[in-house]
Coordinates of C-alpha atoms in Angstrom, one line a residue:
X1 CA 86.0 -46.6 -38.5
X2 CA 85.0 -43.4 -36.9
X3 CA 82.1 -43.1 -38.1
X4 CA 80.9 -46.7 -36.7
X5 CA 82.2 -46.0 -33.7
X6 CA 79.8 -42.4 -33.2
X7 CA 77.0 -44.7 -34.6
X8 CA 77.5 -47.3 -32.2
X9 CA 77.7 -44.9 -29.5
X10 CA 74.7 -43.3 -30.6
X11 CA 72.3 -46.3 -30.8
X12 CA 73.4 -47.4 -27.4
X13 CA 72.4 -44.3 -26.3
X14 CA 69.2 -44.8 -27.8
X15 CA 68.7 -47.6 -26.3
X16 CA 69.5 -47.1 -22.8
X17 CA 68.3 -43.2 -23.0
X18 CA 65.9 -42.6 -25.7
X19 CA 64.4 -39.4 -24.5
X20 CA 67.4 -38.3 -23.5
X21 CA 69.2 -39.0 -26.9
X22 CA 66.3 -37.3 -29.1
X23 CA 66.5 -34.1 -26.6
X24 CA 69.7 -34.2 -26.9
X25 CA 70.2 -34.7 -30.4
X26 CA 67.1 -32.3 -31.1
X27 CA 68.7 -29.4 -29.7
X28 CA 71.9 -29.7 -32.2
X29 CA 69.7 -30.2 -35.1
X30 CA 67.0 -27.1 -34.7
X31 CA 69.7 -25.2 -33.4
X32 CA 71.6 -26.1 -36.6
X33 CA 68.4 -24.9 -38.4
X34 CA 68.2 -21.2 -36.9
X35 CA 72.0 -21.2 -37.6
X36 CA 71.2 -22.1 -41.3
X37 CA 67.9 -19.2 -41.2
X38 CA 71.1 -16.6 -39.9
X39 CA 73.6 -17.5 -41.9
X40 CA 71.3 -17.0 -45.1
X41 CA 69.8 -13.7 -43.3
X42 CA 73.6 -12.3 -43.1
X43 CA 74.5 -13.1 -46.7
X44 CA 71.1 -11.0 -47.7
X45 CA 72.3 -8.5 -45.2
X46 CA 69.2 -8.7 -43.2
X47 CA 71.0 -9.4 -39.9
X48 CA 74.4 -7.7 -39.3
X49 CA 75.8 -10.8 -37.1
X50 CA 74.8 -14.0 -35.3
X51 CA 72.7 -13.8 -32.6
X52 CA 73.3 -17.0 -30.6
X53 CA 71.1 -16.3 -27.6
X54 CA 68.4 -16.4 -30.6
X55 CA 69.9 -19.8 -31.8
X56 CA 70.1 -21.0 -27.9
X57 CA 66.5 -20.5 -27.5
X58 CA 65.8 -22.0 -30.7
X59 CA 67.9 -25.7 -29.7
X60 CA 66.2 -25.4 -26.1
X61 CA 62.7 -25.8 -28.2
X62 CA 64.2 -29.0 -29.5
X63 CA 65.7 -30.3 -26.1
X64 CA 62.6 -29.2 -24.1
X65 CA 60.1 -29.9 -26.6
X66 CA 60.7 -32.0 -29.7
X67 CA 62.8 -34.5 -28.6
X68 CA 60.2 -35.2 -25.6
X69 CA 57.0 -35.1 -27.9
X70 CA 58.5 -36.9 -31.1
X71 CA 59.4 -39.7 -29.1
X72 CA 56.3 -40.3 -27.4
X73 CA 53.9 -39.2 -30.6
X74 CA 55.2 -42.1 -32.6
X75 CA 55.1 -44.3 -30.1
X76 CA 51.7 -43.6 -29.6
X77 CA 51.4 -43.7 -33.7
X78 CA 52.8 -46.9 -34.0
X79 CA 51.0 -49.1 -31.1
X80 CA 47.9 -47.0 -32.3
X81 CA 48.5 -49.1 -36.3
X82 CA 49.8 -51.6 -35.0
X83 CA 49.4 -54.8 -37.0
X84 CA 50.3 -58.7 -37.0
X85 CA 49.8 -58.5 -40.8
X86 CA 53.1 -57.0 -42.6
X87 CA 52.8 -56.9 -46.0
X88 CA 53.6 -54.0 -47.9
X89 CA 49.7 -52.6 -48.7
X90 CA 49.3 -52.9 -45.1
X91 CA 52.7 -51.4 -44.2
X92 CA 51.8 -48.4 -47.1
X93 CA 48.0 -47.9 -45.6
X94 CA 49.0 -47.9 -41.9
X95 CA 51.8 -45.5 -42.8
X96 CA 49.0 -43.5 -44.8
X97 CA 46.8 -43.5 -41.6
X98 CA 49.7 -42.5 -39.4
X99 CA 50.3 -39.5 -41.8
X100 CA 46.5 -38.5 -41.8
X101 CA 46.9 -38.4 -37.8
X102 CA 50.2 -37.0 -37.8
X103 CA 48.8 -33.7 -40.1
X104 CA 45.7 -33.3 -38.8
X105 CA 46.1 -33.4 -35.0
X106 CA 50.5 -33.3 -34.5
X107 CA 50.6 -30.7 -37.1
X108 CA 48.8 -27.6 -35.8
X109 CA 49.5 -29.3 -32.2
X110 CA 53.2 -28.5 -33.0
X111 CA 53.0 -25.6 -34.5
X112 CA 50.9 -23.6 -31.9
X113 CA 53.7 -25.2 -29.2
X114 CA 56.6 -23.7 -31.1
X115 CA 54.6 -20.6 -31.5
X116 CA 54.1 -20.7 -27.4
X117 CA 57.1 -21.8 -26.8
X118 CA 59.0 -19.1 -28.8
X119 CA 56.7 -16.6 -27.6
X120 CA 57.1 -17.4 -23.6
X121 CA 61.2 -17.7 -24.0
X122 CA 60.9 -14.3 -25.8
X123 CA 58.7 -12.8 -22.7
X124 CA 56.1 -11.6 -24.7
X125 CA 52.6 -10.9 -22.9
X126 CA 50.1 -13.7 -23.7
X127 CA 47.9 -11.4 -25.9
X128 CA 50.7 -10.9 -28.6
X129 CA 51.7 -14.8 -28.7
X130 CA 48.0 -15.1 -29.2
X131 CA 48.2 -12.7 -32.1
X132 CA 50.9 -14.2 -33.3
X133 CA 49.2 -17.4 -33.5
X134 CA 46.4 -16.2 -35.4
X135 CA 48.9 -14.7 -38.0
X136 CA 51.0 -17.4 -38.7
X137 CA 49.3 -20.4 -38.1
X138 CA 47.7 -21.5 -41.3
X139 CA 50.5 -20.1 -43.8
X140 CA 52.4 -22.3 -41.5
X141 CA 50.6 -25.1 -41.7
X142 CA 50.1 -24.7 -45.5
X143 CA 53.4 -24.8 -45.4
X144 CA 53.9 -27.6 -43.5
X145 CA 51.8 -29.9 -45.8
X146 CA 53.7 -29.3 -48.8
X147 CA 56.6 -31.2 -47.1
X148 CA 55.5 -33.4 -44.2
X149 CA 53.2 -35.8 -45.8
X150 CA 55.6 -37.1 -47.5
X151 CA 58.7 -37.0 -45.6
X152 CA 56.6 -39.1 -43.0
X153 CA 55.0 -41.2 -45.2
X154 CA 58.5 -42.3 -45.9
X155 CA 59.3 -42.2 -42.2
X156 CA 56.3 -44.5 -41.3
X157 CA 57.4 -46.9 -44.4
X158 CA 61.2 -47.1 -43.9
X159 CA 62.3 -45.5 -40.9
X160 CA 62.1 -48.1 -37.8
X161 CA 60.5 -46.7 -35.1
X162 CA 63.7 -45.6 -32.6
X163 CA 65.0 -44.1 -35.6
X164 CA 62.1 -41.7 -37.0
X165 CA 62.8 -38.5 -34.6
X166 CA 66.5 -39.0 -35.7
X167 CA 65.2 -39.1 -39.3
X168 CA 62.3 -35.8 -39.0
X169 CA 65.0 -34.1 -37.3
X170 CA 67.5 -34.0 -39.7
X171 CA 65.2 -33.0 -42.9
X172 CA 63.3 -30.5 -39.7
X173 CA 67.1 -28.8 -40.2
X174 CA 65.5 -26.8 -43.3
X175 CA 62.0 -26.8 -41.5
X176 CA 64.0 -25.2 -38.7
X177 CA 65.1 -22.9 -40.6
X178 CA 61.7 -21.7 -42.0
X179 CA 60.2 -21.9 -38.5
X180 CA 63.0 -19.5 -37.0
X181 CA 62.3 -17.4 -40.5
X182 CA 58.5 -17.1 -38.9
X183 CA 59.3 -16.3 -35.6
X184 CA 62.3 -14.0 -35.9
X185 CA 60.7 -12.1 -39.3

């Protein structure tokens, strides 16, 4: 009973706040992700405790940024393939088209932001972030692709559309956890 109750909660809060409710619910979930980078840094005994000023900059990325650009890049995604024909070939080579887009322009777009992002919050001069950048953006992106074609292939299929930053944001809790890996290595 519980449970329905949170989820009924939740989707009217999608509904009457949607960009609210991804921030929102973006900052838990990457926040949970640099909690999970942490807690796996500790056990190795690379990091002698938390650092939750680390984790707090980490969660305002997904309030400030993801929940905000998730929300209107698939809306964007889905009026851009939009079609009156719904059969499942069309469903499966929208979805593929929406993917293409989605890793070739989203992708690195992201990537460079949380690089910025991290980098500004951080205070690093401009010349370092830049640096930075160079460094880490294609292992990161190489990384990205073995995992986010597919997981938003599935989104695209599957997931209705209020639903797909919900959905990237809770598989994005081990992507999290890689991105705060690259950033705090």
């Amino acid at each position: 009973m519980f449970f329905k109750e949170i989820s009924n909660w939740y989707f009217h809060c999608l509904n009457k706040r949607p960009i609210l409710t991804k921030s929102i619910t973006s900052f838990f979930l990457v926040g949970s992700g640099d909690l999970l980078t942490q807690t796996i840094q500790k056990q190795k005994g690379i990091i002698s405790e938390y650092n939750f000023n680390r984790t707090l900059k980490m969660a305002s990325y997904g309030l400030l940024l993801i929940g905000p650009t998730l929300h209107l890049w698939y809306k964007f995604l889905d009026k851009t393939f939009k079609t009156t024909n719904i059969t499942k070939r069309v469903i499966f080579i929208n979805a593929m088209k929406q993917m293409v887009v989605d890793q070739t322009i989203f992708a690195p777009f992201s990537i460079l932001q949380f690089l910025t992002y991290m980098g500004l919050v951080e205070r690093h001069l401009w010349k370092d972030i830049y640096e930075k950048m160079k460094k880490e953006l294609l292992p990161t992106l190489i990384a990205n692709w073995m995992i986010w074609p597919l997981v938003q292939i599935i989104n695209f299929v599957i997931i209705p559309l209020q639903f797909r930053v919900l959905f990237v944001n809770f598989i994005a809790i081990f992507w999290n956890a890689y991105l705060s890996f690259v950033q705090y290595k």
